[in-house]
Coordinates of C-alpha atoms in Angstrom, one line a residue:
Chain R
M9 CA 7.6 30.8 29.4
S10 CA 4.9 28.8 27.3
F11 CA 4.6 25.5 27.1
L12 CA 4.7 25.8 23.8
Q13 CA 6.3 28.8 21.4
V14 CA 6.6 29.4 18.1
E15 CA 8.6 33.2 16.9
N16 CA 8.2 34.1 13.7
L17 CA 7.6 31.0 11.5
A18 CA 7.6 31.7 8.1
K19 CA 7.7 29.0 4.5
S20 CA 8.0 30.1 1.5
Y21 CA 8.1 27.5 -1.9
P22 CA 10.9 27.8 -4.6
G23 CA 9.5 30.0 -7.1
N24 CA 7.6 32.3 -5.0
D25 CA 8.2 35.3 -4.3
A26 CA 5.6 35.5 -1.7
P27 CA 5.9 33.4 1.5
V28 CA 2.9 31.4 2.4
F29 CA 2.8 33.1 5.4
E30 CA 4.6 34.8 7.9
N31 CA 5.8 36.4 11.1
V32 CA 3.5 33.5 12.8
N33 CA 3.8 33.8 16.2
L34 CA 1.9 32.0 18.8
T35 CA 1.7 30.0 22.3
L36 CA -0.3 27.4 23.9
D37 CA 0.3 26.5 27.6
K38 CA 0.2 23.0 28.8
G39 CA -3.5 21.4 28.5
E40 CA -4.8 24.1 27.0
F41 CA -7.1 23.4 23.8
V42 CA -6.6 25.7 20.8
C43 CA -8.1 25.6 17.4
I44 CA -6.8 27.6 14.1
I45 CA -9.0 28.9 11.2
G46 CA -8.5 30.0 7.6
H47 CA -9.9 29.6 4.3
S48 CA -8.2 27.2 2.3
G49 CA -4.1 28.4 1.2
C50 CA -3.6 30.2 4.4
G51 CA -0.9 27.1 5.0
K52 CA -2.7 26.5 8.4
T53 CA -1.6 23.0 8.3
T54 CA 2.3 23.9 6.6
I55 CA 2.2 25.3 10.6
L56 CA 0.8 22.1 11.9
N57 CA 3.2 19.7 9.6
A58 CA 6.0 21.7 11.3
L59 CA 4.7 21.2 14.9
A60 CA 4.9 17.6 13.9
G61 CA 8.2 18.4 12.7
L62 CA 6.9 16.5 8.9
E63 CA 8.0 19.7 7.5
V64 CA 10.7 22.3 7.9
A65 CA 9.2 26.1 8.0
S66 CA 11.5 28.8 6.0
D67 CA 12.2 31.0 8.8
G68 CA 11.6 31.1 12.3
N69 CA 11.4 29.0 15.0
I70 CA 9.2 26.5 17.6
M71 CA 10.5 25.1 20.9
M72 CA 8.7 23.1 22.7
D73 CA 8.7 22.2 26.3
G74 CA 12.1 23.9 26.7
R75 CA 13.2 22.0 23.5
E76 CA 13.5 23.6 19.7
V77 CA 11.5 21.0 17.4
I78 CA 13.6 20.3 14.6
G79 CA 11.5 16.6 13.8
P80 CA 9.2 14.5 14.2
G81 CA 8.7 12.7 17.6
L82 CA 6.7 10.7 19.9
D83 CA 6.5 13.8 22.2
R84 CA 3.7 14.8 19.4
G85 CA 0.7 12.5 18.3
V86 CA -0.7 13.8 15.0
V87 CA -3.8 12.8 14.5
F88 CA -4.3 13.0 10.1
Q89 CA -6.7 14.6 7.7
S90 CA -7.0 11.3 5.7
H91 CA -7.0 8.6 9.1
A92 CA -4.0 6.9 7.2
L93 CA -4.2 4.0 9.6
M94 CA -2.5 0.9 7.6
P95 CA -5.2 -1.4 5.9
W96 CA -3.7 -4.3 6.2
M97 CA -3.7 -4.1 10.0
S98 CA -6.3 -4.9 12.5
V99 CA -8.2 -1.7 14.1
I100 CA -6.0 -2.7 17.3
D101 CA -3.1 -3.1 15.6
N102 CA -2.8 0.0 14.0
V103 CA -2.8 1.8 17.5
M104 CA -0.4 -1.2 19.0
F105 CA 2.0 -0.2 16.3
G106 CA 2.6 3.2 17.9
V107 CA 2.1 1.4 21.2
R108 CA 5.0 -0.7 20.5
S109 CA 6.8 2.5 18.7
R110 CA 6.7 4.5 22.2
W111 CA 7.3 2.1 24.6
P112 CA 9.8 -0.4 22.7
D113 CA 10.6 -2.4 25.6
W114 CA 6.6 -3.4 27.0
S115 CA 5.8 -6.7 26.8
K116 CA 2.6 -7.7 24.2
A117 CA 0.3 -8.2 26.5
Q118 CA 1.1 -4.3 28.3
I119 CA 1.0 -2.9 24.5
E120 CA -2.2 -4.9 24.0
Q121 CA -3.8 -3.4 27.0
Q122 CA -2.5 0.2 26.4
A123 CA -4.1 0.0 22.5
T124 CA -7.8 -1.5 24.4
K125 CA -7.6 1.0 27.1
Y126 CA -7.8 4.0 24.7
L127 CA -9.7 1.7 22.1
E128 CA -12.5 1.5 25.2
M129 CA -11.9 5.3 25.5
V130 CA -13.2 6.5 22.0
G131 CA -16.2 3.1 22.2
L132 CA -14.5 0.9 19.6
G133 CA -13.9 -1.9 22.3
H134 CA -15.7 -3.7 20.3
A135 CA -14.2 -3.6 16.8
L136 CA -11.1 -4.5 17.9
H137 CA -10.3 -6.8 15.5
K138 CA -11.6 -5.2 12.7
K139 CA -10.2 -4.1 9.4
P140 CA -10.2 -0.8 8.8
S141 CA -11.6 -1.3 5.8
M142 CA -14.7 -2.4 7.8
L143 CA -15.1 0.4 9.4
S144 CA -17.5 4.0 8.6
G145 CA -15.8 7.1 8.3
G146 CA -16.0 8.5 11.8
M147 CA -15.0 5.2 13.0
K148 CA -11.7 5.2 11.5
Q149 CA -11.1 8.6 12.8
R150 CA -11.9 7.8 16.2
V151 CA -9.1 4.8 15.3
G152 CA -6.4 7.9 14.6
I153 CA -7.1 9.5 17.5
A154 CA -6.9 6.4 20.1
R155 CA -4.0 5.9 18.5
A156 CA -2.8 9.7 18.9
F157 CA -3.4 9.4 22.4
A158 CA -2.3 5.7 23.4
I159 CA 1.1 7.1 23.0
Q160 CA 0.8 9.9 25.3
P161 CA 1.8 12.5 24.0
K162 CA 3.3 15.7 25.1
M163 CA 1.1 17.4 22.4
L164 CA -1.4 16.2 20.3
L165 CA -1.8 17.7 16.5
L166 CA -5.2 17.8 14.6
D167 CA -4.9 18.2 11.2
E168 CA -8.8 18.8 10.7
P169 CA -9.6 15.6 11.8
F170 CA -13.9 16.0 11.5
G171 CA -13.7 17.0 7.9
A172 CA -15.2 14.5 6.1
L173 CA -17.5 13.9 8.4
D174 CA -21.7 13.8 8.6
A175 CA -22.9 16.3 11.1
L176 CA -23.9 13.6 12.9
T177 CA -21.1 11.6 13.9
R178 CA -19.1 15.0 13.5
G179 CA -21.3 16.0 17.0
T180 CA -20.5 12.5 18.1
I181 CA -16.8 12.8 17.9
Q182 CA -16.0 15.9 19.2
D183 CA -18.0 15.1 22.0
E184 CA -16.1 12.2 22.6
L185 CA -13.2 14.6 21.6
L186 CA -13.8 16.7 24.4
N187 CA -14.1 14.1 27.1
I188 CA -10.6 12.6 26.4
V189 CA -8.9 15.9 26.6
Q190 CA -10.3 17.2 29.9
A191 CA -9.9 13.1 31.2
T192 CA -6.4 13.3 30.5
A193 CA -5.2 17.2 30.5
Q194 CA -3.8 16.5 27.2
T195 CA -2.6 19.9 25.3
V196 CA -4.0 20.4 21.5
F197 CA -3.3 21.8 18.5
M198 CA -6.4 21.5 15.9
I199 CA -7.0 22.8 12.2
T200 CA -10.7 23.3 11.7
H201 CA -13.1 24.6 9.5
D202 CA -16.2 25.1 11.4
V203 CA -16.5 27.8 12.8
D204 CA -18.8 26.1 15.9
E205 CA -16.5 23.3 16.1
A206 CA -13.5 25.3 17.5
I207 CA -16.3 27.4 19.9
L208 CA -17.3 24.4 21.5
L209 CA -13.9 23.0 22.3
S210 CA -10.9 25.4 21.9
D211 CA -10.0 27.5 25.1
R212 CA -8.4 30.2 22.6
I213 CA -9.2 30.5 18.8
L214 CA -6.1 31.4 16.5
L215 CA -7.7 34.0 13.2
M216 CA -5.5 33.1 10.3
S217 CA -5.8 36.3 7.7
N218 CA -5.7 34.4 3.8
G219 CA -2.2 33.8 1.8
P220 CA 0.1 34.8 0.6
R221 CA 2.0 36.6 3.4
A222 CA -1.1 35.5 6.0
R223 CA -0.5 35.7 9.4
I224 CA -2.7 35.3 12.4
A225 CA -4.5 38.3 12.5
E226 CA -6.1 38.0 16.1
I227 CA -6.7 35.2 18.9
V228 CA -9.9 34.9 20.5
D229 CA -10.5 34.3 23.7
V230 CA -12.8 31.7 24.3
T231 CA -15.6 32.9 27.6
L232 CA -17.8 30.5 27.7
P233 CA -17.3 28.3 30.8
R234 CA -15.5 24.9 30.2
S235 CA -18.4 22.9 31.2
R236 CA -20.1 24.0 27.9
T237 CA -21.9 21.0 26.4
R238 CA -23.0 21.0 22.4
H239 CA -26.4 21.0 23.8
D240 CA -26.7 24.0 26.0
M241 CA -24.1 25.9 24.0
H242 CA -26.1 27.7 22.2
H243 CA -28.1 29.3 25.0
D244 CA -25.8 31.5 26.0
P245 CA -25.2 34.8 24.7
R246 CA -21.5 34.8 24.6
Y247 CA -22.1 32.1 21.7
Y248 CA -23.6 34.3 19.4
R249 CA -20.9 36.9 20.3
I250 CA -18.3 34.6 19.5
R251 CA -19.8 32.8 16.3
N252 CA -20.5 36.2 14.6
H253 CA -17.1 37.6 15.1
L254 CA -16.3 34.6 13.8
V255 CA -17.9 34.7 10.9
D256 CA -17.7 38.4 10.2
F257 CA -13.7 37.4 10.0
L258 CA -13.9 34.3 7.6
V259 CA -16.4 36.5 5.3
S260 CA -14.9 40.2 5.1
R261 CA -12.0 41.1 7.4
S262 CA -9.6 37.8 6.4
K263 CA -9.0 39.6 3.1
E264 CA -7.6 42.6 4.8
P265 CA -4.3 44.0 4.4
K266 CA -2.2 43.6 7.1
P267 CA -0.4 46.3 9.2
D268 CA 3.1 45.8 8.9
G269 CA 5.3 45.1 11.2
E270 CA 2.8 44.2 13.2
T271 CA 3.2 40.4 13.9
H272 CA 1.7 39.6 17.7
P273 CA -2.0 39.5 17.2
P274 CA -4.4 40.9 19.6
V275 CA -6.3 39.0 22.1
V276 CA -9.8 39.5 21.5
R277 CA -12.9 38.9 24.2
P278 CA -16.4 38.8 21.6
G279 CA -17.9 37.1 23.8
E280 CA -17.6 39.9 26.6
D281 CA -19.9 42.9 26.5
G282 CA -18.8 46.5 26.6
P283 CA -15.6 47.8 26.4
S284 CA -13.2 45.4 27.6
A285 CA -13.9 42.6 24.7
T286 CA -10.7 43.8 22.7
S287 CA -8.1 44.2 25.0
P288 CA -4.1 44.9 23.6
I289 CA -1.6 42.8 24.8
Chain P
M344 CA -24.7 -17.0 -9.5
K345 CA -24.6 -20.7 -8.4
K346 CA -26.5 -21.1 -11.3
E347 CA -24.6 -18.8 -13.8
H348 CA -21.7 -20.8 -12.4
W349 CA -22.6 -24.6 -13.1
K350 CA -24.2 -23.1 -17.3
S351 CA -20.8 -22.2 -17.9
L352 CA -19.2 -25.6 -17.1
L353 CA -21.3 -27.3 -18.9
L354 CA -20.8 -24.3 -21.4
T355 CA -16.8 -25.6 -21.3
A356 CA -17.4 -29.3 -21.1
L357 CA -19.4 -28.8 -24.7
L358 CA -17.6 -27.3 -26.3
F359 CA -14.2 -29.5 -25.4
A360 CA -16.2 -32.5 -26.6
L361 CA -17.2 -30.5 -29.8
F362 CA -12.9 -29.5 -30.2
I363 CA -12.4 -33.7 -29.5
G364 CA -15.1 -34.5 -31.7
V365 CA -13.6 -32.6 -35.0
W366 CA -10.7 -33.5 -34.2
F367 CA -11.3 -36.9 -34.0
I368 CA -13.2 -36.6 -37.5
A369 CA -10.1 -35.2 -38.9
T370 CA -7.6 -37.5 -38.5
Q371 CA -9.4 -40.4 -39.9
P372 CA -7.5 -43.0 -42.2
K373 CA -8.5 -42.0 -45.5
E374 CA -10.1 -45.8 -46.7
S375 CA -9.5 -44.7 -50.8
A376 CA -5.4 -44.7 -50.5
Q377 CA -4.2 -46.9 -52.3
Q378 CA -1.5 -49.0 -52.5
T379 CA 0.2 -51.7 -54.3
A380 CA 1.3 -55.1 -52.9
A381 CA 5.2 -54.2 -53.4
Q382 CA 3.7 -50.3 -51.3
D383 CA 2.5 -52.6 -48.0
E384 CA 5.5 -55.1 -48.1
Y385 CA 8.2 -51.7 -47.9
A386 CA 5.6 -50.4 -45.3
A387 CA 5.8 -53.3 -43.2
L388 CA 9.5 -53.6 -43.6
M389 CA 10.3 -50.1 -42.2
G390 CA 8.2 -51.2 -39.6
K391 CA 5.1 -49.3 -40.2
G392 CA 1.5 -51.5 -40.0
A393 CA -1.1 -51.3 -43.0
A394 CA -3.0 -49.5 -40.2
K395 CA -0.9 -46.5 -39.7
S396 CA -2.5 -43.6 -40.9
G397 CA 0.8 -41.0 -41.3
G398 CA -0.5 -38.8 -40.1
F399 CA -2.0 -36.1 -37.5
P400 CA -2.6 -38.5 -34.4
P401 CA -6.6 -39.0 -33.8
P402 CA -7.2 -38.4 -29.7
Q403 CA -7.8 -42.2 -28.5
E404 CA -3.9 -41.8 -29.4
I405 CA -3.6 -39.0 -27.2
G406 CA -5.7 -41.0 -24.6
K407 CA -3.1 -43.8 -25.2
A408 CA 0.0 -41.8 -24.6
I409 CA -1.8 -39.7 -21.7
V410 CA -2.3 -43.1 -19.7
N411 CA 0.7 -44.4 -20.7
H412 CA 3.0 -41.8 -19.3
L413 CA 0.7 -41.3 -16.1
S414 CA 0.8 -45.4 -15.3
D415 CA 4.6 -44.4 -14.6
P416 CA 5.6 -41.4 -13.9
F417 CA 8.4 -41.5 -12.4
K418 CA 10.4 -44.7 -14.7
D419 CA 13.9 -43.9 -15.5
N420 CA 15.7 -45.8 -18.0
G421 CA 18.2 -43.8 -19.3
P422 CA 18.2 -40.2 -20.6
N423 CA 15.9 -40.9 -24.0
D424 CA 13.4 -42.7 -21.3
K425 CA 12.3 -40.4 -18.2
G426 CA 8.6 -40.7 -16.5
I427 CA 7.0 -37.2 -17.0
A428 CA 7.7 -36.7 -13.4
I429 CA 11.2 -36.4 -13.3
Q430 CA 11.2 -34.2 -16.7
L431 CA 9.2 -31.7 -15.0
G432 CA 10.7 -31.7 -11.2
H433 CA 14.2 -30.9 -13.3
S434 CA 11.9 -28.2 -15.4
L435 CA 10.4 -27.2 -12.0
G436 CA 13.6 -27.5 -10.3
R437 CA 15.7 -25.0 -12.7
V438 CA 12.7 -22.7 -12.6
G439 CA 12.7 -22.6 -9.1
M440 CA 15.9 -22.0 -8.8
G441 CA 16.3 -19.2 -11.2
F442 CA 13.1 -16.7 -8.9
V443 CA 14.7 -17.4 -6.5
L444 CA 17.4 -16.0 -7.3
A445 CA 15.7 -13.4 -9.1
I446 CA 14.0 -12.8 -5.5
L447 CA 17.9 -12.3 -3.8
V448 CA 18.4 -9.5 -5.8
A449 CA 15.6 -7.7 -7.3
L450 CA 14.1 -7.8 -3.9
P451 CA 17.0 -5.8 -2.0
L452 CA 17.6 -3.4 -5.4
G453 CA 14.0 -2.8 -5.8
F454 CA 13.8 -1.6 -2.5
T455 CA 16.9 0.9 -2.9
I456 CA 15.9 1.9 -6.0
G457 CA 12.6 2.4 -4.8
M458 CA 13.3 4.5 -1.8
S459 CA 15.6 6.4 -4.1
P460 CA 14.4 9.3 -6.8
L461 CA 18.0 9.4 -7.7
L462 CA 18.8 5.9 -8.1
Y463 CA 15.2 5.2 -9.6
R464 CA 16.2 7.6 -12.2
A465 CA 20.1 6.9 -13.0
L466 CA 19.1 3.1 -13.3
D467 CA 16.0 3.1 -14.7
P468 CA 17.9 3.5 -18.7
F469 CA 19.9 0.3 -18.0
I470 CA 16.6 -1.1 -16.6
Q471 CA 14.8 0.0 -20.0
V472 CA 17.5 -1.5 -22.2
L473 CA 17.8 -5.1 -20.3
K474 CA 14.1 -5.6 -19.9
P475 CA 13.5 -6.4 -23.4
I476 CA 15.9 -8.6 -24.1
S477 CA 14.7 -12.0 -24.9
P478 CA 16.0 -14.2 -22.4
L479 CA 17.1 -16.8 -24.9
A480 CA 19.1 -14.1 -26.3
W481 CA 22.2 -14.7 -23.1
M482 CA 21.9 -18.4 -24.1
P483 CA 25.4 -18.3 -25.5
L484 CA 26.6 -15.5 -22.9
A485 CA 25.5 -18.1 -20.2
L486 CA 27.0 -21.4 -21.5
Y487 CA 30.4 -19.6 -22.4
T488 CA 31.0 -17.9 -19.3
I489 CA 29.2 -20.3 -17.1
K490 CA 30.3 -23.2 -18.8
D491 CA 27.4 -25.1 -17.1
S492 CA 25.0 -26.3 -19.6
D493 CA 22.2 -26.7 -16.4
L494 CA 23.3 -23.7 -14.6
S495 CA 22.9 -21.5 -17.8
G496 CA 19.4 -22.8 -17.5
I497 CA 19.1 -21.2 -14.3
F498 CA 20.5 -18.1 -15.2
V499 CA 18.6 -18.0 -18.1
I500 CA 15.6 -18.2 -15.7
F501 CA 17.0 -15.8 -12.9
I502 CA 17.2 -13.0 -16.0
C503 CA 13.8 -13.6 -17.3
S504 CA 12.1 -13.1 -14.2
V505 CA 14.2 -10.4 -12.4
W506 CA 12.9 -7.9 -14.1
P507 CA 9.4 -7.6 -13.3
M508 CA 9.8 -8.5 -9.6
L509 CA 12.3 -5.3 -10.0
I510 CA 10.1 -2.7 -11.9
N511 CA 7.2 -3.6 -9.4
T512 CA 8.6 -3.9 -6.0
A513 CA 10.7 -0.2 -7.3
F514 CA 7.4 1.2 -8.6
G515 CA 5.4 -0.4 -5.1
V516 CA 8.1 1.2 -2.5
A517 CA 8.1 4.2 -4.3
N518 CA 4.4 4.4 -4.3
V519 CA 3.6 3.9 -0.8
R520 CA 1.5 6.2 0.7
R521 CA 3.0 9.6 1.6
D522 CA 0.5 9.3 5.3
W523 CA 2.0 6.1 6.0
L524 CA 5.1 6.9 5.9
N525 CA 4.0 10.1 7.6
V526 CA 2.5 8.5 10.7
A527 CA 5.5 5.9 10.6
R528 CA 8.0 9.3 10.6
T529 CA 6.4 11.4 13.6
L530 CA 6.1 7.4 15.8
E531 CA 10.0 7.4 15.2
V532 CA 10.1 4.3 13.4
Q533 CA 13.7 3.2 13.2
P534 CA 14.6 2.3 9.4
L535 CA 14.6 -1.7 9.1
R536 CA 11.1 -1.6 11.1
K537 CA 9.5 0.9 8.8
A538 CA 10.9 -1.1 6.0
L539 CA 9.4 -4.1 7.2
T540 CA 6.1 -3.1 9.0
V541 CA 5.0 -0.6 6.7
I542 CA 6.7 -0.6 3.1
L543 CA 6.7 -4.1 2.8
P544 CA 3.3 -5.0 3.5
A545 CA 2.2 -1.4 2.2
A546 CA 3.5 -2.5 -1.4
A547 CA 3.8 -6.6 -1.2
P548 CA 0.4 -6.5 -3.9
T549 CA 2.5 -5.1 -6.5
I550 CA 5.4 -6.6 -5.5
L551 CA 3.9 -10.0 -5.5
T552 CA 1.5 -9.2 -9.2
G553 CA 5.7 -9.0 -10.1
M554 CA 6.1 -12.0 -9.1
R555 CA 3.3 -13.5 -10.5
I556 CA 4.1 -12.3 -13.8
S557 CA 7.9 -13.0 -13.6
M558 CA 6.2 -16.8 -13.2
G559 CA 4.2 -17.0 -16.0
I560 CA 7.6 -15.7 -17.9
A561 CA 10.3 -18.2 -16.6
W562 CA 7.1 -20.9 -17.1
L563 CA 7.2 -19.7 -21.0
V564 CA 11.2 -19.3 -21.3
I565 CA 12.0 -22.9 -19.3
V566 CA 10.1 -25.1 -22.3
A567 CA 12.8 -23.0 -25.3
A568 CA 15.9 -23.0 -22.8
E569 CA 15.4 -26.5 -22.2
M570 CA 15.0 -28.1 -26.2
L571 CA 18.5 -26.0 -26.3
V572 CA 20.2 -26.9 -23.7
G573 CA 19.3 -30.5 -23.6
G574 CA 19.6 -33.3 -21.3
T575 CA 16.1 -33.5 -19.0
G576 CA 13.4 -31.4 -18.6
I577 CA 9.8 -30.9 -19.9
G578 CA 10.9 -29.5 -23.3
Y579 CA 13.9 -31.5 -23.7
F580 CA 11.0 -33.7 -23.5
V581 CA 9.4 -32.4 -26.2
W582 CA 12.4 -32.1 -28.4
N583 CA 13.4 -35.8 -27.8
E584 CA 10.2 -36.5 -29.1
W585 CA 9.1 -34.6 -32.0
N586 CA 13.0 -36.2 -33.1
N587 CA 11.5 -39.5 -32.6
L588 CA 8.3 -38.3 -34.6
A589 CA 6.0 -39.4 -31.7
L590 CA 3.3 -36.6 -32.0
P591 CA 1.0 -38.1 -29.4
N592 CA 4.0 -37.8 -27.2
V593 CA 4.8 -34.0 -28.1
I594 CA 0.8 -32.9 -27.9
F595 CA 0.9 -34.7 -24.6
A596 CA 3.8 -32.5 -23.3
I597 CA 1.9 -29.5 -23.9
L598 CA -1.2 -30.7 -22.7
V599 CA 1.3 -31.0 -19.3
I600 CA 3.3 -27.7 -20.0
G601 CA -0.7 -25.9 -19.7
I602 CA -1.6 -27.8 -17.1
V603 CA 1.5 -26.8 -14.6
G604 CA 1.5 -23.2 -15.9
M605 CA -1.9 -22.6 -14.8
A606 CA -1.5 -24.2 -11.9
L607 CA 1.8 -22.3 -11.0
D608 CA -0.2 -18.7 -11.7
R609 CA -2.9 -19.7 -9.1
C610 CA -0.5 -20.0 -6.4
F611 CA 0.6 -16.9 -6.8
A612 CA -2.9 -15.7 -7.0
T613 CA -3.9 -17.0 -4.0
L614 CA -1.2 -15.2 -2.7
Q615 CA -1.7 -12.3 -3.9
K616 CA -5.4 -12.0 -2.1
L617 CA -3.3 -13.1 1.2
V618 CA -0.9 -10.3 1.0
S619 CA -3.9 -7.5 -1.0
Y620 CA -5.7 -5.3 1.2
T621 CA -8.4 -2.2 0.6
E622 CA -8.4 1.4 1.8

């Protein structure tokens, strides 16, 4: 059984006949990095919030590490799109707030050490005592990432963490995130709008069709070697095949009507050439 | 910036000098006042010297009153001759007591209302009706039930301070950013710790604004309340000096009320600055 198992998840809001999404099935293995891509309104954030326990799905269930997810908890770290730092706390206090919640019995020195360690990991060792308002958008998001990593959760949930950042900053933080994820073997579920970001970071990419009645239409296996970097990734011919596949989906195929009854999306390997590109699972 | 500051200060000083000058000229004793010998005699008998102008006191008399009062602010020669510091102490004591009582009620209640949309709506009609009532309208009821003029004064301060604090606390608590609460939820923060470390600091600027408004109202109300209740306090002092027809003293008291009110407001402005944050 997989580390995370989502079965037949659906969400509908009162007053709306059609659910935002339905029959969402997905699995995550330990240490896997999975991105979810789809147009606005297909319910990506709702799925992530359901995984975080912040929202209750209308139907279906979520099992993580053999236990059902029924509410928010310290075993899942969340990085919010709007970074959600407490503006009255300094950078280190924000991270320490999380660490203290995770290990209430720790001494102040231990808590401070843990917080400092993760802030240094995201390159903020020099800004520990600054207030968030004094930081740039990218630095704020780094603090959010450090806060989520510092509690050493079983799974990390990232809600479009780089959406508000400029391209240069985004690239730098993507590299940092990649390094930390590889160093800590963290299991990550991430929402993104950026096709390149998804290819760079993930092992698998979930493609969501448009809502209402959105569902996961396809699972793309990113068959690039794990050692890929932003600098050499685009020299690999597989990169373009994957990228074209993703863009094609977003531009045209995401609007296609969905076959009824099909609940388990096919896994595709657009990176591979030839007939083995699609294999039914 | 620095230069602008000096300019405005100079202008303030000029305006003040102009004001005093106009005042001085307007209150000059009239030379043309013709009085018969008998009227002079009568005036002398009534204890009024010939030099008495009988009109609005000129600024130099206010100056004399200020020097006179500030030379011995702590004197206590019976109920009708207390130093200005003692009278202020009584007023500030009442305001302080009423204000602290209001905090003790408004903060917990405001927190509860702010956290519960149901209670917010249920209690809103009461608050909306009670809020616009002049605190002095409560005075007879307070005097009748409490049967103590001093406590009634405190009650009046309490009742006028409680509404702005209550409304602002509830509003501040109800409008804490969803994101911050979600962070607390994902970190499984216990309710009390959440209230103290997330909601309170997030709502503190709004709460402090409510307190600042409350303090402003309380300082307005205490003067009127003490005029009614009598005995001690700056309000009673004003009323007493009016009964003595000692207008310089009344004007002196008005000045003191203004300066103390400003000082109180500055205090809360400083506190506000301490708890405010930029996002």
